[in-house]
Short mmCIF file of C-alpha atoms and ligand atoms in Angstrom, two decimals:
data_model
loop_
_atom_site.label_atom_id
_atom_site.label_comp_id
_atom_site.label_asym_id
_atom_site.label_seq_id
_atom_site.Cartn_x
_atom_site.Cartn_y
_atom_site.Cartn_z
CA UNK A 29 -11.39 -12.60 -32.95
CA UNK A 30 -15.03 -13.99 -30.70
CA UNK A 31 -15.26 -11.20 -28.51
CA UNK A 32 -17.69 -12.77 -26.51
CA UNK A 33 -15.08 -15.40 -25.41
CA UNK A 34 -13.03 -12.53 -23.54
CA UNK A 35 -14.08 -12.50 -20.01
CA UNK A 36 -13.00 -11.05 -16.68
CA UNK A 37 -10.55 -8.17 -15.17
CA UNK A 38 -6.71 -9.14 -15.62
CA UNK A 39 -4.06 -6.74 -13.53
CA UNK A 40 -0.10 -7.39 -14.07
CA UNK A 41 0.66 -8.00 -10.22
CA UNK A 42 4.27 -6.79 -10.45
CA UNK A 43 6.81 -8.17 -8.22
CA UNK A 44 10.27 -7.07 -7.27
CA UNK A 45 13.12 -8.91 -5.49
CA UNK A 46 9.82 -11.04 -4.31
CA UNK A 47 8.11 -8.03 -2.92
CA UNK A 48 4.88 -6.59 -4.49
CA UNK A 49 5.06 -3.50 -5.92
CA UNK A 50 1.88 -0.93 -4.29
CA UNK A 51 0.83 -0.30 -8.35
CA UNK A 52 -0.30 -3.83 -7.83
CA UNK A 53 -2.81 -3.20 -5.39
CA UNK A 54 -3.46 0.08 -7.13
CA UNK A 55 -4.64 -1.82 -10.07
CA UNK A 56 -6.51 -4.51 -7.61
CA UNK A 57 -8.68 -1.60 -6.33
CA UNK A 58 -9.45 -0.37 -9.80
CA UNK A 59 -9.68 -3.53 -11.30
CA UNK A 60 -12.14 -4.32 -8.53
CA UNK A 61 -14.50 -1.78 -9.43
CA UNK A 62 -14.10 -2.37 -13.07
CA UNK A 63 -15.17 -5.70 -12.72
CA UNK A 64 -18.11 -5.01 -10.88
CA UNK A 65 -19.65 -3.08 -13.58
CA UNK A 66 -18.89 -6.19 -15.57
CA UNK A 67 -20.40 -8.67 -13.25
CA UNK A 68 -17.27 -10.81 -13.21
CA UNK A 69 -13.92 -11.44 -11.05
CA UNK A 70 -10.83 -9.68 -10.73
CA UNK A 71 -7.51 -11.93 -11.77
CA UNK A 72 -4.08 -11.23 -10.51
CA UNK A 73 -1.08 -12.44 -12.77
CA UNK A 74 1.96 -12.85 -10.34
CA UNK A 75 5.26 -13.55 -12.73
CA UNK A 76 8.31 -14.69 -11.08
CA UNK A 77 10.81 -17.19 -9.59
CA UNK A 78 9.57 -18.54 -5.99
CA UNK A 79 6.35 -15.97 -6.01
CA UNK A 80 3.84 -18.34 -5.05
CA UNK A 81 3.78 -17.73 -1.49
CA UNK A 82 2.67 -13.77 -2.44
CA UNK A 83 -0.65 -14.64 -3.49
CA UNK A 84 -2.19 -14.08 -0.32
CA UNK A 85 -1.34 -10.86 0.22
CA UNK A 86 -2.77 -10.04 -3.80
CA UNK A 87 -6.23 -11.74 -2.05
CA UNK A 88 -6.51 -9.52 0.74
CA UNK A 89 -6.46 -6.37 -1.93
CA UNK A 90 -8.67 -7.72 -3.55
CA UNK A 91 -8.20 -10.23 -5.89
CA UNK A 92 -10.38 -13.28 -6.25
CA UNK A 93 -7.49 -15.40 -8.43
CA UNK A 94 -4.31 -15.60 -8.66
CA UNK A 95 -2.86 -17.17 -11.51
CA UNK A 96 0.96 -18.37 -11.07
CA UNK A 97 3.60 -18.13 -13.71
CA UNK A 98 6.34 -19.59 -11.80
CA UNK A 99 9.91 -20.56 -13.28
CA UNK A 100 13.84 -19.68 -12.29
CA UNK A 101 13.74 -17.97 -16.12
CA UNK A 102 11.76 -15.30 -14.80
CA UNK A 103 13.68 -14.41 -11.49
CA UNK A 104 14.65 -10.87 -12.78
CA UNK A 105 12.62 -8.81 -15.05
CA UNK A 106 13.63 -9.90 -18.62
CA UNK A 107 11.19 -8.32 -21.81
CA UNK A 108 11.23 -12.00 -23.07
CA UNK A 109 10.45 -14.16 -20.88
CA UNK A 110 8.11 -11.90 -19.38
CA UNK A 111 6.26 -11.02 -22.46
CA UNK A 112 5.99 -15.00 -23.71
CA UNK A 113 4.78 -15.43 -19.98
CA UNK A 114 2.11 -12.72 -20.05
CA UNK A 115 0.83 -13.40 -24.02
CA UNK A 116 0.66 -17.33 -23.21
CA UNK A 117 -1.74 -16.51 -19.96
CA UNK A 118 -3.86 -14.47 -22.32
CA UNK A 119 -3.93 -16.52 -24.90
CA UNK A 120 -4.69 -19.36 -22.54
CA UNK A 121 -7.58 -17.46 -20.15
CA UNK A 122 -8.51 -14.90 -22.59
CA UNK A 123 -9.35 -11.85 -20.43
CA UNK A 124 -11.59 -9.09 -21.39
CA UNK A 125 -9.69 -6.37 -19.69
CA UNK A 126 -5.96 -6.61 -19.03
CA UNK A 127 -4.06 -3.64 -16.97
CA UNK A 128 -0.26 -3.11 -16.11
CA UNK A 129 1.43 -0.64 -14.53
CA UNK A 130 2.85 2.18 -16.38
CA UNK A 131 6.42 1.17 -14.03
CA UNK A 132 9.77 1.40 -16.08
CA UNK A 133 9.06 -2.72 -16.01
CA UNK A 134 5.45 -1.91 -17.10
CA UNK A 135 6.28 0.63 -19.76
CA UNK A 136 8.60 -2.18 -21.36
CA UNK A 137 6.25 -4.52 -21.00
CA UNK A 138 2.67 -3.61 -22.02
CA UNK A 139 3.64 -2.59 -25.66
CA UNK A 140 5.87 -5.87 -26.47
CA UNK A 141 2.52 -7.91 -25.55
CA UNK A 142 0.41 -5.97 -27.06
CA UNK A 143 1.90 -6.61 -30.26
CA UNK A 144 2.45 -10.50 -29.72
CA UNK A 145 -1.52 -10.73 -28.50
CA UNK A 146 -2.65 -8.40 -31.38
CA UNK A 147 -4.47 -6.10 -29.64
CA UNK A 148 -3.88 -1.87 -28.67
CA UNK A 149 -2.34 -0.27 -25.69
CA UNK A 150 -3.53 3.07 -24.33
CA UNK A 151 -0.56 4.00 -22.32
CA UNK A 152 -0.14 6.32 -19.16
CA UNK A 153 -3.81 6.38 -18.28
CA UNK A 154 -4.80 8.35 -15.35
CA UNK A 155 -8.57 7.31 -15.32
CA UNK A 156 -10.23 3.90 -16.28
CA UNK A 157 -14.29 3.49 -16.43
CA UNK A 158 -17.05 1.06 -18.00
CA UNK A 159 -19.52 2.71 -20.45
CA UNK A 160 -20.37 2.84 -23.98
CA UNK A 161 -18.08 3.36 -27.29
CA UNK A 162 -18.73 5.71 -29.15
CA UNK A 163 -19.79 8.27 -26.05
CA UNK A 164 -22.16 9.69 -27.75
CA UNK A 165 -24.98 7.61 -30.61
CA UNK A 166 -23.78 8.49 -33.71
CA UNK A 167 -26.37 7.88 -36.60
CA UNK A 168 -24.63 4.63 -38.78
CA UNK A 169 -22.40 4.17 -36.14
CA UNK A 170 -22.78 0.77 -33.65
CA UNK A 171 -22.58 2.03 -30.30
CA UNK A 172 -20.85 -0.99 -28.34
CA UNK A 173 -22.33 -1.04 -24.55
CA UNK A 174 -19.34 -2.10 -21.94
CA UNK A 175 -16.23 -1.13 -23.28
CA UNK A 176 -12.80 0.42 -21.09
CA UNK A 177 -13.10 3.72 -21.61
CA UNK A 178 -9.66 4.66 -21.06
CA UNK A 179 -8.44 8.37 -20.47
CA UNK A 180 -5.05 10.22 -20.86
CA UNK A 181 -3.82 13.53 -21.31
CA UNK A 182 -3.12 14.06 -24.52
CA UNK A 183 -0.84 16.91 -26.73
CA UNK A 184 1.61 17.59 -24.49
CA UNK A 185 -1.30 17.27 -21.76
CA UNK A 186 -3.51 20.25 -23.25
CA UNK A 187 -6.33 17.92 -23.63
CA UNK A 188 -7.38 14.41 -22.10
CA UNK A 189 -8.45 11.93 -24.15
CA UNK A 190 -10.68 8.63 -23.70
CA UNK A 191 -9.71 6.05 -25.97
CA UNK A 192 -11.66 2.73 -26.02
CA UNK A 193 -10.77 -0.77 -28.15
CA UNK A 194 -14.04 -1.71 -29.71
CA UNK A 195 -12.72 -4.69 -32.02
CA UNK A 196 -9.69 -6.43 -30.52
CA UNK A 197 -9.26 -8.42 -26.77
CA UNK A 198 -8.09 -7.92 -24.29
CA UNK A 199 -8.69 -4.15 -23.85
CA UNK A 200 -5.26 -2.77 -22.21
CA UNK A 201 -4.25 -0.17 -20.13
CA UNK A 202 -1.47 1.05 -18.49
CA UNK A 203 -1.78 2.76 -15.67
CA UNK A 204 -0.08 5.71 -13.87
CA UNK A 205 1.26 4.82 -10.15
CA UNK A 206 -0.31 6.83 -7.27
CA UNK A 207 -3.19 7.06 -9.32
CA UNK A 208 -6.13 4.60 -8.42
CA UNK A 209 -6.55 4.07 -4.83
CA UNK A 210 -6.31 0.67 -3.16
CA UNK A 211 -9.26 -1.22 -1.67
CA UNK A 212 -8.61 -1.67 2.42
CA UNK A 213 -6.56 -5.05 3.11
CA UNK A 214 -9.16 -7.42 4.20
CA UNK A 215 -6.87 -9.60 6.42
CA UNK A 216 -6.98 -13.41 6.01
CA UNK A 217 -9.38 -13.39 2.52
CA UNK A 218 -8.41 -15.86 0.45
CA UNK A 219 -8.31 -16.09 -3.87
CA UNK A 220 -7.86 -19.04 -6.14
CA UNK A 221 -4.70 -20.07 -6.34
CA UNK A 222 -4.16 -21.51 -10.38
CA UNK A 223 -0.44 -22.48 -11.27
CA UNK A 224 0.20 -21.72 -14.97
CA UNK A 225 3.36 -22.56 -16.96
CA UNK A 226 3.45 -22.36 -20.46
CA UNK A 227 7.75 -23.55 -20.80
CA UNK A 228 10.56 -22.06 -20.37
CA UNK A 229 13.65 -22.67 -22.84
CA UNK A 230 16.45 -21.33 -20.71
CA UNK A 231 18.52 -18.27 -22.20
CA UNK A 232 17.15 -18.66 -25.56
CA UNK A 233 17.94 -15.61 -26.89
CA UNK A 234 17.23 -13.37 -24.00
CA UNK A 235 19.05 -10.97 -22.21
CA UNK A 236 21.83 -12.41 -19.86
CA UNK A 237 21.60 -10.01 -16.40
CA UNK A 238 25.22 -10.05 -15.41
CA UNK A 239 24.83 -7.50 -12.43
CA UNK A 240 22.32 -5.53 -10.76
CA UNK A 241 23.73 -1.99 -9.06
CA UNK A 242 20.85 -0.59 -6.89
CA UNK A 243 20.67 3.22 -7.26
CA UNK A 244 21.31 4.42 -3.74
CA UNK A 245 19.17 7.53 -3.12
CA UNK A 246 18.41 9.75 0.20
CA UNK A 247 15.28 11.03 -1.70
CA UNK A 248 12.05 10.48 0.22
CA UNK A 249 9.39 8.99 -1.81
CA UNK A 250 6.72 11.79 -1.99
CA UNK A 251 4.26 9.25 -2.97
CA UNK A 252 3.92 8.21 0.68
CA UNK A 253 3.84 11.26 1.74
CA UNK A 254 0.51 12.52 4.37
CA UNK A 255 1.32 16.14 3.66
CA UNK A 256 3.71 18.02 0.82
CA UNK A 257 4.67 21.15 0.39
CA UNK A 258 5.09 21.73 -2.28
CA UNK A 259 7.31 24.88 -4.21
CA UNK A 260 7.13 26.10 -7.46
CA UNK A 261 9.66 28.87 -9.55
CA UNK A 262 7.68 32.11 -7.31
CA UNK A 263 10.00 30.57 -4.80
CA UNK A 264 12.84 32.14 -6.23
CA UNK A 265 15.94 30.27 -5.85
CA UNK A 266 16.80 26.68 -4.21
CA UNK A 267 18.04 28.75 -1.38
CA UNK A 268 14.81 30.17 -0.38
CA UNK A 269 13.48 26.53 0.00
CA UNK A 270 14.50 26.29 3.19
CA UNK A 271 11.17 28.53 4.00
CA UNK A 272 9.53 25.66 2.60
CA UNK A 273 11.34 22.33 3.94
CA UNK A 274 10.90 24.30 7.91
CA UNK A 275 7.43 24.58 7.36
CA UNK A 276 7.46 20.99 5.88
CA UNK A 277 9.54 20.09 9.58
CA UNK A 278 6.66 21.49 11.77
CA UNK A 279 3.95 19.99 10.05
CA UNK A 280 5.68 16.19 9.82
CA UNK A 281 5.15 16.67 6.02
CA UNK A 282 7.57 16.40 2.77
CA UNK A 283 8.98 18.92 0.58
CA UNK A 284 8.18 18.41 -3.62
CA UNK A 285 8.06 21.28 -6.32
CA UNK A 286 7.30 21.92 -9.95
CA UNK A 287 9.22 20.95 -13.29
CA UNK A 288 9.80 24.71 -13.13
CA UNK A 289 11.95 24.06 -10.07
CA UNK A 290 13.50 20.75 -11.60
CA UNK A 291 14.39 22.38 -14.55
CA UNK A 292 16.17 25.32 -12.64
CA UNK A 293 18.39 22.66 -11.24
CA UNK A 294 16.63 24.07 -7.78
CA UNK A 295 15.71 20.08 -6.83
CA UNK A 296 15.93 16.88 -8.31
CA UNK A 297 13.30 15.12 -10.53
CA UNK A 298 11.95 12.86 -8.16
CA UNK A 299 10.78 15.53 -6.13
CA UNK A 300 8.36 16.67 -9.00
CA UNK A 301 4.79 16.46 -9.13
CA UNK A 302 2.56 16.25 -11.99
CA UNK A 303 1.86 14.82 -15.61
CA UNK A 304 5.79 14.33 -15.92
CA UNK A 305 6.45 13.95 -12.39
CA UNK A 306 4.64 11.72 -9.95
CA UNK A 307 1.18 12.11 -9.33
CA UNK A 308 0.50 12.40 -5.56
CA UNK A 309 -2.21 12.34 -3.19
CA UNK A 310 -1.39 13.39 -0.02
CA UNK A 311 -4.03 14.58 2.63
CA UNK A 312 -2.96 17.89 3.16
CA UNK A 313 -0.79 19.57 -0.48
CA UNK A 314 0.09 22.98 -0.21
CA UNK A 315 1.14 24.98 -3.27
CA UNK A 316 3.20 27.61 -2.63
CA UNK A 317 5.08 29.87 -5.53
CA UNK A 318 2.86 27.32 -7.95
CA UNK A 319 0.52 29.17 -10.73
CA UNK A 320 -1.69 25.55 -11.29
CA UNK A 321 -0.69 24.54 -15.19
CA UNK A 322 -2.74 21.88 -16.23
CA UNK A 323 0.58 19.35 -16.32
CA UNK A 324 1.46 20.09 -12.76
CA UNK A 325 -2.68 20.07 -11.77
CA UNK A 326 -2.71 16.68 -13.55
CA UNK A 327 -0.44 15.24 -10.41
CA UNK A 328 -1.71 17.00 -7.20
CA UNK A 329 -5.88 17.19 -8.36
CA UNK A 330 -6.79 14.26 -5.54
CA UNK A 331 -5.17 15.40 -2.56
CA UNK A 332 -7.87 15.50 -0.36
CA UNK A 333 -7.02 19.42 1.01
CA UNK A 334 -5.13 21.73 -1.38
CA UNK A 335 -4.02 25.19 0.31
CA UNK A 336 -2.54 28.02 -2.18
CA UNK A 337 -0.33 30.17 -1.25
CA UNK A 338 0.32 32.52 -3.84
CA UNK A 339 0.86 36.23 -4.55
CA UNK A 340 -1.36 36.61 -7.82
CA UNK A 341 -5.19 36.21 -7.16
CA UNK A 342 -5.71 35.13 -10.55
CA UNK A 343 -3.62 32.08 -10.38
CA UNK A 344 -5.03 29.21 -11.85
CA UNK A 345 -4.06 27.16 -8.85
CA UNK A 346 -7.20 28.80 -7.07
CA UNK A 347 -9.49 26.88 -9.14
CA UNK A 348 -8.41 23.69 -7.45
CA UNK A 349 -7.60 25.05 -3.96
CA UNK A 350 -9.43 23.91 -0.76
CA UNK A 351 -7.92 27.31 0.84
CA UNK A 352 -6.32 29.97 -0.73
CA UNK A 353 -4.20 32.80 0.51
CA UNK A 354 -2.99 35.64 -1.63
CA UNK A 355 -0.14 37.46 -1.14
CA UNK A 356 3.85 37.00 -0.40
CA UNK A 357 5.21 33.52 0.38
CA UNK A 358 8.40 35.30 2.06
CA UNK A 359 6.27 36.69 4.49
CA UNK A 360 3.51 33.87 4.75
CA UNK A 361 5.45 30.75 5.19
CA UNK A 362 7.64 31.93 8.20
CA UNK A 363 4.38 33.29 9.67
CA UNK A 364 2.39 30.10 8.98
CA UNK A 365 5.52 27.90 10.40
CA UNK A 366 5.93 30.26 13.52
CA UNK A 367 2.01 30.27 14.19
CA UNK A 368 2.23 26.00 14.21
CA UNK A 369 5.47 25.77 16.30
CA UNK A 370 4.11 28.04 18.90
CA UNK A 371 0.63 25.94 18.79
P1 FAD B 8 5.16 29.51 -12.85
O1 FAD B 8 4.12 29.10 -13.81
O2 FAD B 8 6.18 30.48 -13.32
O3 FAD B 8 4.40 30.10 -11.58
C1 FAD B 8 5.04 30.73 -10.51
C2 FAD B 8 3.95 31.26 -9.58
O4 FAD B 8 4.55 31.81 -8.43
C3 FAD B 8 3.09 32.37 -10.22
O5 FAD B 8 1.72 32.03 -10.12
C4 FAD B 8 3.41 33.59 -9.37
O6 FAD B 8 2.28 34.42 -9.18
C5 FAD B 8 3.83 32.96 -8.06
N1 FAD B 8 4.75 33.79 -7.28
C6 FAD B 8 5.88 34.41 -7.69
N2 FAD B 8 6.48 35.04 -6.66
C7 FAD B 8 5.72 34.81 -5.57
C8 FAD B 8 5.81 35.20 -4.21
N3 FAD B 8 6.84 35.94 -3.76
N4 FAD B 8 4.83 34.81 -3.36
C9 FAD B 8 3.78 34.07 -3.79
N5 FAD B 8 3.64 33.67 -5.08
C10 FAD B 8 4.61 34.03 -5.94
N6 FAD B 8 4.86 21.19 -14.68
C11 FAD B 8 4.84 20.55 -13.52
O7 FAD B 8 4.83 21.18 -12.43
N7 FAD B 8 4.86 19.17 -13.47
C12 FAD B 8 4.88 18.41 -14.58
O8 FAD B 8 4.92 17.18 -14.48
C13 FAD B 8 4.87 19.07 -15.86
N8 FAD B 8 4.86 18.35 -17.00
C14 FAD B 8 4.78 19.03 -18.20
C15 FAD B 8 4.66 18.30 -19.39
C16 FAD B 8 4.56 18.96 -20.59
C17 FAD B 8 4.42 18.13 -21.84
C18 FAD B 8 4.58 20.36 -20.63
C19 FAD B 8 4.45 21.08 -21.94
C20 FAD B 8 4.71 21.10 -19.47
C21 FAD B 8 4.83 20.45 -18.24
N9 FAD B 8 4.93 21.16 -17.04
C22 FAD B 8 4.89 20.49 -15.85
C23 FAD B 8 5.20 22.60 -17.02
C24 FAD B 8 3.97 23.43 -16.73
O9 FAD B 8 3.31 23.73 -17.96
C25 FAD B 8 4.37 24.79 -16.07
O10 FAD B 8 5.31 25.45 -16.89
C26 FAD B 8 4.98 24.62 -14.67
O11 FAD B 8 4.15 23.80 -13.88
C27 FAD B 8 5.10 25.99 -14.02
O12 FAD B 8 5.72 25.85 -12.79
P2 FAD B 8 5.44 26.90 -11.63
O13 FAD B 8 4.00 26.96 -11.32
O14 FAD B 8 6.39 26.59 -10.54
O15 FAD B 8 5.96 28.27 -12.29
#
């Protein structure tokens, strides 16, 4: 494999029912940055049936091209056709860099063309940079300058890990959603549009989609949330939530929890935050009942002001708190949710 004939930042724009999904602008703004230490362009790969028309919105996150796989075989999200549509672009462009969305289409995805492009995945990454591999000159050991240095918790998230692909192309990364931040929409900017099909033979030996049954949930999406609060087990019992989801009503903000709280059938899974849960970013998370494990810090870390409410000083949830107040969330919330109402 020429490395040297690898060039520029890919990012799996992933579409659904013709809308973009947000992890593709997640991975613009990344990618963005990414390919600026690189000194090259930013490429947006927009798989579907009757997409075309969606490249402009990829251009005013960021991209500078969008290339087009276009063709009624790829209307839904099949592994196939996907995968022969996503190997044949890299084959075809060769890209130095390649990121997808670690999305239940992206998790499916990322692997299967990995192994038909012959290169690695590091999956579930919550951090993406440019530097040098190894990280550190070892003596008799090439350091290789510009490499993705890719990091992800590791064992069971007790450590995080950077993992880098010296030898094969592209490099490839999935990422976490709500993790990288989107670039501001730049209204009107344009990208080159290429059109790319590399043949389609219909139905050969793919799936055959005979019905799609939407899940119907009432669940708000803490991932758009502006403010959470957020409960963990000191709460007690799914009854004593209601402390938190009034205090959630005054503020305009959204209830989530802990896996401790999922796991005591307290609330449901999609209300969880953290390295099994959804990583958030809210401006305003408060922590209330939470002790701060490293799986559940893993998900809340960039909210840009974290307030603790907790009744043992030496919670570990401290360390990452903005403000901190110590003492009994029985007594605090009500007082804290009183004290805004009467503002
Ligand atoms: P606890 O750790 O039990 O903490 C409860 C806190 O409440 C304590 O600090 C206590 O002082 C405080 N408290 C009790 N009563 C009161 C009161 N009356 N007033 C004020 N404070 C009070 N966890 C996650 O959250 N998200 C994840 O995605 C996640 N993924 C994981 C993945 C793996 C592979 C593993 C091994 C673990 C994962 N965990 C995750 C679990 C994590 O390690 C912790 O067990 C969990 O976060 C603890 O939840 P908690 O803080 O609610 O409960």
């Amino acid at each position: 494999m020429a490395l040297e004939e690898y060039k520029g930042v890919f990012i799996f724009a992933q579409q659904v029912d013709n809308e973009i999904s947000n992890i593709a602008f997640e991975l613009l703004g990344k990618g963005k940055d990414l390919a600026a230490d690189l000194g090259t362009e930013v490429t947006a790969v927009l798989v579907g049936s009757g997409v075309k028309g969606l490249a402009d919105q990829l251009a005013e996150y960021g991209a500078d091209r969008v290339i087009v796989v276009d063709d009624p075989e790829l209307k839904e999200y099949r592994t196939e056709p996907y995968t022969h549509a996503i190997a044949s672009v890299i084959d075809k462009f060769k890209p130095d860099v390649f990121l997808i969305g670690a999305t239940a289409i992206g998790r499916d995805l990322g692997p299967r063309v990995c192994a038909r492009v012959h290169t690695g995945l590091t999956a579930d990454c919550t951090s993406l940079d440019i530097g040098d591999f190894p990280l550190v000159a070892i003596p008799g050991r090439e350091q290789k300058h510009n490499q993705l240095l890719m990091t992800r918790p590791a064992f069971g998230g007790n450590t995080i890990a950077t993992i880098a692909c010296p030898d094969f192309r592209p490099q490839m990364a999935t990422v976490r959603p709500g993790v990288m931040q989107k670039k501001e929409k730049v209204a009107g900017a344009k990208a080159v549009v290429e059109e790319f099909n590399p043949g389609f033979t219909p139905n050969a030996n793919y799936v055959e989609i005979l019905e799609i049954v939407k899940e119907v949930s009432d669940v708000v999406d803490i991932q758009d949330a502006k403010i959470l609060v957020s409960g963990g087990r000191g709460v007690g019992s799914a009854e004593n939530f209601k402390l938190l989801e009034d205090l959630a009503a005054a503020i305009g903000g959204e209830v989530s929890c802990s896996r401790a709280v999922v796991d005591s059938g307290w609330k449901p899974k999609e209300l969880q935050v953290g390295q099994t849960g959804k990583t958030v970013r809210p401006h305003v998370y408060f922590a209330i009942g939470i002790s701060g494990a490293i799986q559940h810090v893993a998900g809340m870390e960039e909210s840009d002001i974290i307030i603790a409410i907790n009744k043992d000083e030496t919670a570990p949830i401290f360390d990452v708190a903005d403000y901190g107040v110590v003492g009994d969330l029985n007594k605090i919330v009500p007082l804290l949710t009183k004290q805004i109402l009467a503002a």
